[in-house]
JSON list of C-alpha atoms in Angstrom, two decimals:
[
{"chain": "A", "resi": 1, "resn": "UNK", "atom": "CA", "xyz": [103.22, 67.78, 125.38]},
{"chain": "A", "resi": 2, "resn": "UNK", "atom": "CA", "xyz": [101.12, 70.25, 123.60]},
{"chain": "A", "resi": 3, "resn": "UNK", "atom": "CA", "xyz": [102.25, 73.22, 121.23]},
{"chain": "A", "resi": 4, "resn": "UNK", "atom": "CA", "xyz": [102.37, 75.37, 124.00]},
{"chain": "A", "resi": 5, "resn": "UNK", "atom": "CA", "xyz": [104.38, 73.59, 126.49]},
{"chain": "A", "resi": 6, "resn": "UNK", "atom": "CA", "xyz": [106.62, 72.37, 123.22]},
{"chain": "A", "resi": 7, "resn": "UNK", "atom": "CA", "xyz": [107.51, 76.19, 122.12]},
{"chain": "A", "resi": 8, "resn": "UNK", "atom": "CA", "xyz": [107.69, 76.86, 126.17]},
{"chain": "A", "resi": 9, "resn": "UNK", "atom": "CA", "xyz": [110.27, 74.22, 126.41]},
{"chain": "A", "resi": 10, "resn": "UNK", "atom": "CA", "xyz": [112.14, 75.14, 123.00]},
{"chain": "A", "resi": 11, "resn": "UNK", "atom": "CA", "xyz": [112.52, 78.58, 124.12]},
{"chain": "A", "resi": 12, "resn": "UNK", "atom": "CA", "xyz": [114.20, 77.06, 127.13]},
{"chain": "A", "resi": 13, "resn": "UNK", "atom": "CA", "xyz": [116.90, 75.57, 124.39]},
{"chain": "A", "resi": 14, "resn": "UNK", "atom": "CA", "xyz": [115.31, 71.80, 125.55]},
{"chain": "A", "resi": 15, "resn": "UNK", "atom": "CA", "xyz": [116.26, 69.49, 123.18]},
{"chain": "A", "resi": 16, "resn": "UNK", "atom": "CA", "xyz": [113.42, 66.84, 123.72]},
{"chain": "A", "resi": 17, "resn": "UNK", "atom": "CA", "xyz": [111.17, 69.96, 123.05]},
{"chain": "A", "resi": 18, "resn": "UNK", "atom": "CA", "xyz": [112.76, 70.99, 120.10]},
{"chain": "A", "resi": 19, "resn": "UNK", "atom": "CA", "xyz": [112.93, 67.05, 118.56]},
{"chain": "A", "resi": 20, "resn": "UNK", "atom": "CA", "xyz": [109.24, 66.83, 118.94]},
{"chain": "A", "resi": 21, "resn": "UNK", "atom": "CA", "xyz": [108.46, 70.75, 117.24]},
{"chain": "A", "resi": 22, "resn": "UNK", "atom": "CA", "xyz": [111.18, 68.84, 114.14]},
{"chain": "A", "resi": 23, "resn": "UNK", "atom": "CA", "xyz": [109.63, 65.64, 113.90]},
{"chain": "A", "resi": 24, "resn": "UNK", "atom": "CA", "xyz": [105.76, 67.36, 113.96]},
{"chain": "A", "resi": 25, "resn": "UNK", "atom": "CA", "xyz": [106.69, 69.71, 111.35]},
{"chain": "A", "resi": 26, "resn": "UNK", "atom": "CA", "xyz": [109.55, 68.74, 109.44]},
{"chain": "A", "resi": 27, "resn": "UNK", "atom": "CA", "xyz": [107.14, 67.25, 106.48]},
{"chain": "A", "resi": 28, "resn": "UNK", "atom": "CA", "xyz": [105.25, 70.31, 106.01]},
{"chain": "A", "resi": 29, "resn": "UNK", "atom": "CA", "xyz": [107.60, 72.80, 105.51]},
{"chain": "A", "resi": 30, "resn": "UNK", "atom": "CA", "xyz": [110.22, 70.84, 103.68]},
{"chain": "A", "resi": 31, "resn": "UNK", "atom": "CA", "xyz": [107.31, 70.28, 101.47]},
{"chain": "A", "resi": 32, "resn": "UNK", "atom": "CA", "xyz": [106.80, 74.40, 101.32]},
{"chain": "A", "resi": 33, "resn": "UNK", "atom": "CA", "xyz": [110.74, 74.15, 100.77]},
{"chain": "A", "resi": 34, "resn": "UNK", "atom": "CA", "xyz": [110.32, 72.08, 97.82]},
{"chain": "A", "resi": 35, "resn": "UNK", "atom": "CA", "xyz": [108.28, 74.45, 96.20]},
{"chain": "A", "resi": 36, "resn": "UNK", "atom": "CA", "xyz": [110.85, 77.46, 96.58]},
{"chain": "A", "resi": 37, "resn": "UNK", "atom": "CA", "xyz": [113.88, 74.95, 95.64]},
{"chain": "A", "resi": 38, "resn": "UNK", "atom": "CA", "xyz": [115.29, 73.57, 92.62]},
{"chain": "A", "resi": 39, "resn": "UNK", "atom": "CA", "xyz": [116.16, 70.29, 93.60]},
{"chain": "A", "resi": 40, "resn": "UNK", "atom": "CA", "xyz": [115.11, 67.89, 96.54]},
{"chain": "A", "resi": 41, "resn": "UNK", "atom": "CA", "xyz": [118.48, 68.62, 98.15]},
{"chain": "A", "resi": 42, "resn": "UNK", "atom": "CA", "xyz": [118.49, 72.58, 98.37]},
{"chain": "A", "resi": 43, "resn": "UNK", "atom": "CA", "xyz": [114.80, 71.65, 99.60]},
{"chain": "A", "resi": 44, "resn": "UNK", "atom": "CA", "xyz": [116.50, 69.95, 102.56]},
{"chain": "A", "resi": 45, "resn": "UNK", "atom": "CA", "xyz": [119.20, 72.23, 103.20]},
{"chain": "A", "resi": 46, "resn": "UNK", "atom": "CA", "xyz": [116.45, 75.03, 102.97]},
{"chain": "A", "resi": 47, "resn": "UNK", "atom": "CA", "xyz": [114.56, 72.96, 105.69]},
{"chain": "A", "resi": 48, "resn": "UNK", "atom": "CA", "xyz": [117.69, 72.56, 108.06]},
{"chain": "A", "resi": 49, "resn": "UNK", "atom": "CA", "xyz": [118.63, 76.49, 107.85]},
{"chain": "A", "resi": 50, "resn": "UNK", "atom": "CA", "xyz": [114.98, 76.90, 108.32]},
{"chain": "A", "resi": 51, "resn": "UNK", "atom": "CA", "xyz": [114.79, 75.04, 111.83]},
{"chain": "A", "resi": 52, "resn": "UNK", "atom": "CA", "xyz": [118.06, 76.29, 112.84]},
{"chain": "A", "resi": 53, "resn": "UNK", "atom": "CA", "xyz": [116.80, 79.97, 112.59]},
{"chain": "A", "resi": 54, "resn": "UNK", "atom": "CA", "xyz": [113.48, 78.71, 114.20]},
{"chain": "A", "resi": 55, "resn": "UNK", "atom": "CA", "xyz": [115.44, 77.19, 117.18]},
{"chain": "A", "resi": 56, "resn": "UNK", "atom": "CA", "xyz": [117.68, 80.52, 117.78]},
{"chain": "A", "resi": 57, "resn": "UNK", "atom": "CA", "xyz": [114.96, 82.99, 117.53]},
{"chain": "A", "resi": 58, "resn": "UNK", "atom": "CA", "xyz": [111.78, 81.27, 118.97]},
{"chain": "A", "resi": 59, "resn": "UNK", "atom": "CA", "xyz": [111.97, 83.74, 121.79]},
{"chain": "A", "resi": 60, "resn": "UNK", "atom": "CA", "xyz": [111.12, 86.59, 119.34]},
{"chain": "A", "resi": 61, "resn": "UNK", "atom": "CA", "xyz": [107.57, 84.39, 118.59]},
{"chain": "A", "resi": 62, "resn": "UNK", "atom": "CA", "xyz": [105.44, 86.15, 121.00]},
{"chain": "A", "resi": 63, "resn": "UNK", "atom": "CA", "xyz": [102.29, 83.81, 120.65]},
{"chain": "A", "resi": 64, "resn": "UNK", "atom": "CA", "xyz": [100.08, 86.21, 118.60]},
{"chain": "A", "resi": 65, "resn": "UNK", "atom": "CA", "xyz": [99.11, 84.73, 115.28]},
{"chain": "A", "resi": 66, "resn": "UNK", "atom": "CA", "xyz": [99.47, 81.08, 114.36]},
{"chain": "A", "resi": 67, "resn": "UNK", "atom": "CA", "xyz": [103.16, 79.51, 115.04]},
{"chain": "A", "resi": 68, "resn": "UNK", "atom": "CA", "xyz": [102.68, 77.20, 112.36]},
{"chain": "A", "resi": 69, "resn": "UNK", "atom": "CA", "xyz": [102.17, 80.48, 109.95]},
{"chain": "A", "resi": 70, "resn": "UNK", "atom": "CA", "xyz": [104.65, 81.76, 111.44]},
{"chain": "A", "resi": 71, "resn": "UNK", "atom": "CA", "xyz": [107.82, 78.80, 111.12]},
{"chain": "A", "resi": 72, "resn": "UNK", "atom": "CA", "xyz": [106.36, 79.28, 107.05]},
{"chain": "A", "resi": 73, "resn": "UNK", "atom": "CA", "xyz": [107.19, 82.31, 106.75]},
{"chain": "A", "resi": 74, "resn": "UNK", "atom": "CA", "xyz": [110.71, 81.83, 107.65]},
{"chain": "A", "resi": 75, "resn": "UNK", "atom": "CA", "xyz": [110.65, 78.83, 105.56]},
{"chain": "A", "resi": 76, "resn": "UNK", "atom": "CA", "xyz": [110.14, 81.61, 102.54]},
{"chain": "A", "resi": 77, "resn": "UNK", "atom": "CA", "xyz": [112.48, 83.74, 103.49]},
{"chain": "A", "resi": 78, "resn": "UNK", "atom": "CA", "xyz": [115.09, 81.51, 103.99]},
{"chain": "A", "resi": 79, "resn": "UNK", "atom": "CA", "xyz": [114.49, 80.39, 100.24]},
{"chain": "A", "resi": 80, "resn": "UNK", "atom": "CA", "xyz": [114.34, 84.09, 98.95]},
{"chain": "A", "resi": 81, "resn": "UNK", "atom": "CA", "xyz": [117.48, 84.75, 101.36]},
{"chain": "A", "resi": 82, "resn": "UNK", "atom": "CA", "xyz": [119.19, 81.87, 98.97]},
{"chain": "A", "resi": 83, "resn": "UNK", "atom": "CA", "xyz": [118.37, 82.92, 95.64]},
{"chain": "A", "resi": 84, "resn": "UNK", "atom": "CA", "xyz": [118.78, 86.60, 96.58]},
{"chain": "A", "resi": 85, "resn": "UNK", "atom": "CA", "xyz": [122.65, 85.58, 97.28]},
{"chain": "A", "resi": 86, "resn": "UNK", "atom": "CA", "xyz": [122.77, 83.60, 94.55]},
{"chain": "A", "resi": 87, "resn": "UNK", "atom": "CA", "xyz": [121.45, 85.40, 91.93]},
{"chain": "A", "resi": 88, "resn": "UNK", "atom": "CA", "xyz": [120.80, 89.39, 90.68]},
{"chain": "A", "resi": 89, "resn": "UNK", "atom": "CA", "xyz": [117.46, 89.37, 90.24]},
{"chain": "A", "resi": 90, "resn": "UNK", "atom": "CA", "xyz": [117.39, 91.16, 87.23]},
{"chain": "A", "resi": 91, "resn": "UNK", "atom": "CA", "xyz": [114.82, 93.84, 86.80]},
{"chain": "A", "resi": 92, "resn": "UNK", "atom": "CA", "xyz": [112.33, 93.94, 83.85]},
{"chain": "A", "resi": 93, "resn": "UNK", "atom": "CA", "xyz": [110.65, 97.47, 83.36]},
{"chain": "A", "resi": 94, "resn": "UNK", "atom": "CA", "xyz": [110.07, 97.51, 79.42]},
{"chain": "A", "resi": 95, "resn": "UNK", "atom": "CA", "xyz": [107.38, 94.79, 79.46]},
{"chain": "A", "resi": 96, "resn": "UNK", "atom": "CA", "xyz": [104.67, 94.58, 77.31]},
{"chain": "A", "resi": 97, "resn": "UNK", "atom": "CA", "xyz": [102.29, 91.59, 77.09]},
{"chain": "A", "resi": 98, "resn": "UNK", "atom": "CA", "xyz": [98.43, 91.52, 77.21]},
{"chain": "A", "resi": 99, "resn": "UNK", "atom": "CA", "xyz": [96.85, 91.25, 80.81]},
{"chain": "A", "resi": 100, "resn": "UNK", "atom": "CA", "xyz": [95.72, 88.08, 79.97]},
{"chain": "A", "resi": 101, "resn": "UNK", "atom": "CA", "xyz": [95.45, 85.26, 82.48]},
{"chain": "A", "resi": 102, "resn": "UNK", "atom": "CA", "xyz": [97.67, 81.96, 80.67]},
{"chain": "A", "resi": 103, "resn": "UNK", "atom": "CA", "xyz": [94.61, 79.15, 80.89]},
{"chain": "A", "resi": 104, "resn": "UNK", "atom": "CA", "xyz": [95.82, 75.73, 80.88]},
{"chain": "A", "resi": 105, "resn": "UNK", "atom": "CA", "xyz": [93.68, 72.78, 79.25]},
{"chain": "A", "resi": 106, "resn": "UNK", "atom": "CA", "xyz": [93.66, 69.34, 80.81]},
{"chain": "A", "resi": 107, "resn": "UNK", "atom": "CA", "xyz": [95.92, 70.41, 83.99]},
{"chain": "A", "resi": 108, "resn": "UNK", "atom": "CA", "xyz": [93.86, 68.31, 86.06]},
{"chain": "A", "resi": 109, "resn": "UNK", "atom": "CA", "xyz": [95.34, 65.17, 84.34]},
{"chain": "A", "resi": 110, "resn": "UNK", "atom": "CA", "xyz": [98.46, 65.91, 85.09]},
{"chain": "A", "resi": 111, "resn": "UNK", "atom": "CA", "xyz": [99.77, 64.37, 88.44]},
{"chain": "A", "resi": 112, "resn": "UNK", "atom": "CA", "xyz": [101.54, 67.04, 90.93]},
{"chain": "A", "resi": 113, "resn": "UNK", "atom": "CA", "xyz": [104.58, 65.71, 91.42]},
{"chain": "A", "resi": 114, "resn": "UNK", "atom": "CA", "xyz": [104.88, 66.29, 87.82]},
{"chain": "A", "resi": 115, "resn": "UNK", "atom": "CA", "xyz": [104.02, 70.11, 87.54]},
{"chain": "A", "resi": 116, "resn": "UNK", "atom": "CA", "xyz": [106.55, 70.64, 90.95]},
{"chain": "A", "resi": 117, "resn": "UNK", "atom": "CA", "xyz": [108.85, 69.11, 88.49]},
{"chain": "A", "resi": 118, "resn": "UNK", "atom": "CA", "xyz": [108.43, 71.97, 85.95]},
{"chain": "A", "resi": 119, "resn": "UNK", "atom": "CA", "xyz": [107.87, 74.82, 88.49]},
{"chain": "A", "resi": 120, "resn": "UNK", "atom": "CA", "xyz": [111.45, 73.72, 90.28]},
{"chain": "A", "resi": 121, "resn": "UNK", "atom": "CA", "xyz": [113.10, 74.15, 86.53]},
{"chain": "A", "resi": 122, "resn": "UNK", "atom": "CA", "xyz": [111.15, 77.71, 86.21]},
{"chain": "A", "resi": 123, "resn": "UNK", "atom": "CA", "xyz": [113.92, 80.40, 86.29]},
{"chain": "A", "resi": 124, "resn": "UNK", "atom": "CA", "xyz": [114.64, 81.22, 89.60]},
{"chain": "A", "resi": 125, "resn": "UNK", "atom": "CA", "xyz": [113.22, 84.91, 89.36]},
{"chain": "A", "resi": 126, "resn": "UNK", "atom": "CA", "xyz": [109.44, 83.13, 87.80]},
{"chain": "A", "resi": 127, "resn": "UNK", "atom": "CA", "xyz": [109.71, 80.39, 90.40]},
{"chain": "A", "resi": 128, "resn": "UNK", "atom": "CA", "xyz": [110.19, 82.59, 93.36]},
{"chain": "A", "resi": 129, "resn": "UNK", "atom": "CA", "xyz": [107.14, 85.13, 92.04]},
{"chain": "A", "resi": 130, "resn": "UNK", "atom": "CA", "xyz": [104.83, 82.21, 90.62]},
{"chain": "A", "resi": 131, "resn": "UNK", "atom": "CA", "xyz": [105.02, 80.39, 94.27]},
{"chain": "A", "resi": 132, "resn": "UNK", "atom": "CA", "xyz": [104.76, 83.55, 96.12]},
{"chain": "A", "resi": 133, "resn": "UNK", "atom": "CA", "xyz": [101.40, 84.95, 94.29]},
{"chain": "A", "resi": 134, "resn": "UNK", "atom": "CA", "xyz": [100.14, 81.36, 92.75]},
{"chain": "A", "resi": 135, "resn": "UNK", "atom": "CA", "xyz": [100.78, 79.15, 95.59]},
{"chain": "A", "resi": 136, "resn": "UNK", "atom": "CA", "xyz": [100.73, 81.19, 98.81]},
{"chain": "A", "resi": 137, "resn": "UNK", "atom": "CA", "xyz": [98.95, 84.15, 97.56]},
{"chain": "A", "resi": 138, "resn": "UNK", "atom": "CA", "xyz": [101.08, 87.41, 98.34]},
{"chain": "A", "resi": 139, "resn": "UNK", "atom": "CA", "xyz": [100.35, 89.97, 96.56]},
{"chain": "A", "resi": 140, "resn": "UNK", "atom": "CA", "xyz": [102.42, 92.21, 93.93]},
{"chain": "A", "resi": 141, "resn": "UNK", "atom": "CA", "xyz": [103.30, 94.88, 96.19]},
{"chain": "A", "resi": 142, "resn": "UNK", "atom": "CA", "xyz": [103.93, 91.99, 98.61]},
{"chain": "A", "resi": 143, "resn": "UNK", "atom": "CA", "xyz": [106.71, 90.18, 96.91]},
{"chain": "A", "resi": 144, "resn": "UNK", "atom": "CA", "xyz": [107.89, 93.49, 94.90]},
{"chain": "A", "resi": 145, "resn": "UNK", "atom": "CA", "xyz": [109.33, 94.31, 99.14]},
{"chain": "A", "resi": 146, "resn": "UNK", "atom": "CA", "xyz": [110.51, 90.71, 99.08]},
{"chain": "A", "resi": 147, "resn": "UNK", "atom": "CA", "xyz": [112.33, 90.37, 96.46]},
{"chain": "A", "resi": 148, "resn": "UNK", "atom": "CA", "xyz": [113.48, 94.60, 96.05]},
{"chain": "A", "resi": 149, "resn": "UNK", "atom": "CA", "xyz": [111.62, 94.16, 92.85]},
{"chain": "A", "resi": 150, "resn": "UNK", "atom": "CA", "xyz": [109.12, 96.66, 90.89]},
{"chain": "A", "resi": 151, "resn": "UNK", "atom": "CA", "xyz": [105.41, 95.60, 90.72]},
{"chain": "A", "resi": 152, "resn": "UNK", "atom": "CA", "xyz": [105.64, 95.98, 87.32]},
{"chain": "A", "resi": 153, "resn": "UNK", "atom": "CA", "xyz": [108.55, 93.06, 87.09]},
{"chain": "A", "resi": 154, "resn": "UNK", "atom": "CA", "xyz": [106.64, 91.30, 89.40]},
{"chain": "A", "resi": 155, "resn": "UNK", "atom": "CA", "xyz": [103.91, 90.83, 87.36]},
{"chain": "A", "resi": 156, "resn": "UNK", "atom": "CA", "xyz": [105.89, 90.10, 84.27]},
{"chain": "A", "resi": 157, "resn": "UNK", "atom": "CA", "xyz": [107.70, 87.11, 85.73]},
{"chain": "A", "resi": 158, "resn": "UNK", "atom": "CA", "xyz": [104.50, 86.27, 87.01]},
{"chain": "A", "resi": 159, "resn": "UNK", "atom": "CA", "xyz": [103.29, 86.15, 83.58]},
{"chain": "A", "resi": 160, "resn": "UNK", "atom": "CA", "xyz": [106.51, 84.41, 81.85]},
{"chain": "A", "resi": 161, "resn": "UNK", "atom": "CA", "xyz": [106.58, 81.73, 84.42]},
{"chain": "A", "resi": 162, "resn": "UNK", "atom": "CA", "xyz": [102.62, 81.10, 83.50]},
{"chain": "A", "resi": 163, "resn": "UNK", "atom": "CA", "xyz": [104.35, 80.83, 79.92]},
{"chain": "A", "resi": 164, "resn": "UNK", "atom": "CA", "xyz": [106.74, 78.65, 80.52]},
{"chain": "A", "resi": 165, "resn": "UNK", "atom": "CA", "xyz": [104.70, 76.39, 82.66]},
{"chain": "A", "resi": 166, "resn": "UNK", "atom": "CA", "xyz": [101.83, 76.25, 79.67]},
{"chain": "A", "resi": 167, "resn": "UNK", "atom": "CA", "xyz": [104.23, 75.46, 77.29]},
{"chain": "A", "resi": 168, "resn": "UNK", "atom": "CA", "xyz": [105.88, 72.12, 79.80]},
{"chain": "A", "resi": 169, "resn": "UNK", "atom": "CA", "xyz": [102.60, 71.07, 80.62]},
{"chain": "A", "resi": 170, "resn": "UNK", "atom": "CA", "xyz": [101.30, 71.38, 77.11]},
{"chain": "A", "resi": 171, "resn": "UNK", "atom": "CA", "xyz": [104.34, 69.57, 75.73]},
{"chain": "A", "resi": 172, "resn": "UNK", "atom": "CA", "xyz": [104.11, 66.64, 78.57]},
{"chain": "A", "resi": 173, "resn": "UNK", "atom": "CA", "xyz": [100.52, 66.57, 77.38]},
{"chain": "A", "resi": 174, "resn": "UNK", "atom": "CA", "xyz": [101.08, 65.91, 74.04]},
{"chain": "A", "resi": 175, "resn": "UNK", "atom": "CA", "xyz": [104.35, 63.57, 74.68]},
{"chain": "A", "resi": 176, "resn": "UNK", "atom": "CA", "xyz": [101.70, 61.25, 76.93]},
{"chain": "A", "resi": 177, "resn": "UNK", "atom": "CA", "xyz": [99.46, 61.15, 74.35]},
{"chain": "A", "resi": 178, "resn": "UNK", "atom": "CA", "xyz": [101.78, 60.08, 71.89]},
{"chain": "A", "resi": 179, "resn": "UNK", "atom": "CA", "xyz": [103.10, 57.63, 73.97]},
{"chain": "A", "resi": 180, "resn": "UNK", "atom": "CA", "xyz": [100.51, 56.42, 76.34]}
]
Protein backbone atom coordinates (compact mmCIF):
# COMPACT_ATOMS: atom_id res chain seq x y z
CA UNK A 1 0.00 0.00 0.00
CA UNK A 2 1.37 3.35 -0.76
CA UNK A 3 1.01 6.72 1.30
CA UNK A 4 -1.87 7.52 -0.53
CA UNK A 5 -3.98 4.52 -0.34
CA UNK A 6 -2.57 4.27 3.55
CA UNK A 7 -4.02 7.93 4.56
CA UNK A 8 -7.15 6.88 2.12
CA UNK A 9 -7.69 3.90 4.23
CA UNK A 10 -6.90 5.70 7.72
CA UNK A 11 -9.39 8.24 6.98
CA UNK A 12 -11.76 5.34 6.57
CA UNK A 13 -10.85 4.54 10.51
CA UNK A 14 -9.04 1.04 8.92
CA UNK A 15 -7.00 -0.28 11.35
CA UNK A 16 -4.52 -2.28 9.06
CA UNK A 17 -4.09 1.24 7.43
CA UNK A 18 -3.50 3.01 10.40
CA UNK A 19 -0.83 0.05 11.86
CA UNK A 20 1.19 0.47 8.78
CA UNK A 21 1.09 4.81 8.85
CA UNK A 22 2.40 3.77 13.08
CA UNK A 23 4.89 1.33 12.32
CA UNK A 24 6.40 3.63 9.12
CA UNK A 25 6.58 6.58 11.23
CA UNK A 26 6.60 5.89 14.74
CA UNK A 27 10.68 6.22 14.84
CA UNK A 28 10.78 9.53 13.37
CA UNK A 29 8.64 11.47 15.27
CA UNK A 30 9.17 9.91 18.63
CA UNK A 31 12.63 10.88 17.80
CA UNK A 32 11.25 14.74 17.10
CA UNK A 33 9.39 13.92 20.52
CA UNK A 34 12.53 13.32 22.23
CA UNK A 35 13.80 16.51 21.42
CA UNK A 36 10.70 18.52 22.89
CA UNK A 37 10.64 16.02 26.08
CA UNK A 38 12.45 15.70 29.18
CA UNK A 39 12.70 12.19 29.57
CA UNK A 40 12.38 9.10 27.16
CA UNK A 41 8.98 8.41 28.70
CA UNK A 42 7.09 11.87 28.20
CA UNK A 43 8.86 11.31 24.65
CA UNK A 44 6.59 8.26 24.30
CA UNK A 45 3.56 9.49 25.79
CA UNK A 46 4.13 12.66 23.51
CA UNK A 47 4.31 10.11 20.56
CA UNK A 48 1.03 8.17 21.56
CA UNK A 49 -1.11 11.58 22.04
CA UNK A 50 0.57 12.51 18.87
CA UNK A 51 -0.89 9.49 16.72
CA UNK A 52 -4.05 9.53 18.51
CA UNK A 53 -4.74 13.18 17.34
CA UNK A 54 -3.31 12.10 13.87
CA UNK A 55 -5.83 9.15 13.70
CA UNK A 56 -9.02 11.43 14.74
CA UNK A 57 -8.31 14.30 12.55
CA UNK A 58 -6.64 12.85 9.34
CA UNK A 59 -9.74 13.90 7.50
CA UNK A 60 -8.83 17.59 8.09
CA UNK A 61 -5.25 16.66 6.01
CA UNK A 62 -6.38 17.71 2.68
CA UNK A 63 -3.26 16.40 0.68
CA UNK A 64 -1.60 19.82 0.00
CA UNK A 65 1.86 20.02 1.45
CA UNK A 66 3.86 17.05 2.65
CA UNK A 67 1.90 14.61 5.25
CA UNK A 68 5.00 13.71 6.76
CA UNK A 69 5.51 17.70 7.54
CA UNK A 70 2.47 17.74 8.43
CA UNK A 71 2.10 14.57 11.37
CA UNK A 72 5.50 16.92 12.72
CA UNK A 73 3.89 19.58 13.26
CA UNK A 74 1.40 18.06 15.50
CA UNK A 75 4.16 16.22 17.03
CA UNK A 76 5.29 20.02 18.24
CA UNK A 77 2.32 21.06 19.26
CA UNK A 78 1.42 18.33 21.20
CA UNK A 79 4.79 18.94 23.17
CA UNK A 80 4.14 22.79 23.50
CA UNK A 81 0.36 21.78 24.38
CA UNK A 82 2.22 19.79 27.47
CA UNK A 83 4.50 22.23 28.80
CA UNK A 84 2.01 25.07 28.18
CA UNK A 85 -0.32 23.07 30.85
CA UNK A 86 2.32 22.36 32.83
CA UNK A 87 4.09 25.28 33.26
CA UNK A 88 3.58 29.48 33.15
CA UNK A 89 5.86 30.33 30.83
CA UNK A 90 7.16 33.14 32.47
CA UNK A 91 7.80 36.23 30.47
CA UNK A 92 11.23 38.01 30.36
CA UNK A 93 11.02 41.70 29.02
CA UNK A 94 14.01 43.43 31.01
CA UNK A 95 16.77 41.53 29.16
CA UNK A 96 19.92 42.75 28.41
CA UNK A 97 22.80 40.66 26.98
CA UNK A 98 25.03 41.34 23.90
CA UNK A 99 23.65 40.00 20.47
CA UNK A 100 26.27 37.73 20.42
CA UNK A 101 25.97 34.27 18.92
CA UNK A 102 27.32 31.57 22.09
CA UNK A 103 30.22 29.60 19.84
CA UNK A 104 31.00 26.30 21.12
CA UNK A 105 34.66 24.75 20.75
CA UNK A 106 35.12 21.06 20.10
CA UNK A 107 31.17 20.29 19.78
CA UNK A 108 31.90 18.01 17.10
CA UNK A 109 33.55 15.58 19.61
CA UNK A 110 30.87 15.30 21.51
CA UNK A 111 28.50 12.32 20.59
CA UNK A 112 24.61 13.36 20.17
CA UNK A 113 23.05 11.34 22.35
CA UNK A 114 25.05 13.24 24.76
CA UNK A 115 24.09 16.94 23.90
CA UNK A 116 20.04 15.54 23.70
CA UNK A 117 21.01 14.67 27.16
CA UNK A 118 21.72 18.32 28.14
CA UNK A 119 19.10 19.99 25.85
CA UNK A 120 16.24 17.55 27.64
CA UNK A 121 17.61 19.08 31.20
CA UNK A 122 17.43 22.80 29.54
CA UNK A 123 14.55 24.60 31.39
CA UNK A 124 11.53 23.87 29.81
CA UNK A 125 10.93 27.56 28.50
CA UNK A 126 15.00 27.36 26.71
CA UNK A 127 14.28 23.83 25.56
CA UNK A 128 11.04 24.52 23.88
CA UNK A 129 12.63 27.95 22.09
CA UNK A 130 16.24 26.37 21.45
CA UNK A 131 14.45 23.26 19.51
CA UNK A 132 11.97 25.41 17.86
CA UNK A 133 14.59 28.07 16.24
CA UNK A 134 17.95 25.74 16.57
CA UNK A 135 16.61 22.50 15.51
CA UNK A 136 13.58 23.06 13.28
CA UNK A 137 14.19 26.57 12.38
CA UNK A 138 10.97 28.73 13.24
CA UNK A 139 11.49 31.89 13.53
CA UNK A 140 11.07 34.50 16.56
CA UNK A 141 7.85 35.81 15.59
CA UNK A 142 7.10 32.14 14.85
CA UNK A 143 7.39 30.62 18.25
CA UNK A 144 6.60 34.13 20.09
CA UNK A 145 2.52 32.89 18.50
CA UNK A 146 3.43 29.45 19.81
CA UNK A 147 4.27 29.81 22.87
CA UNK A 148 2.02 33.52 23.62
CA UNK A 149 5.48 34.78 24.20
CA UNK A 150 7.19 38.31 23.23
CA UNK A 151 9.98 38.19 20.55
CA UNK A 152 11.97 39.83 22.80
CA UNK A 153 11.67 36.72 25.50
CA UNK A 154 12.02 34.62 22.74
CA UNK A 155 15.22 35.56 21.93
CA UNK A 156 16.45 35.73 25.46
CA UNK A 157 15.70 32.10 26.25
CA UNK A 158 17.10 31.50 23.05
CA UNK A 159 20.18 33.01 24.25
CA UNK A 160 20.20 31.47 28.00
CA UNK A 161 19.59 28.04 26.71
CA UNK A 162 22.85 28.66 24.26
CA UNK A 163 24.35 29.49 27.86
CA UNK A 164 23.48 26.80 29.55
CA UNK A 165 24.23 24.36 26.86
CA UNK A 166 28.01 26.00 26.50
CA UNK A 167 28.54 25.75 29.92
CA UNK A 168 27.33 21.42 29.96
CA UNK A 169 29.18 20.84 27.01
CA UNK A 170 32.20 22.77 28.14
CA UNK A 171 32.12 21.08 31.54
CA UNK A 172 31.60 17.38 29.88
CA UNK A 173 34.58 18.53 27.84
CA UNK A 174 36.79 19.15 30.41
CA UNK A 175 35.44 16.13 32.78
CA UNK A 176 36.50 13.71 29.54
CA UNK A 177 39.61 15.10 29.42
CA UNK A 178 40.37 14.64 32.85
CA UNK A 179 39.25 11.36 32.82
CA UNK A 180 39.71 9.87 29.45
Amino acid sequence: MNLEEVIKNCKKKNREAQAILYNNYKDSLYSLSLKYCTNKEEAQDNLQDTFLYIFQNIKSYKNKGSFEGWMKRIAINKAIDRYKKSIQMAPIENYSFKNEDVFIENINEIPLSIILKFIQKLPNQYRLVFNLYELDNFSHNDISNMLTISVGTSKSNLFRAKKILKGNIQQYITQTKVHG
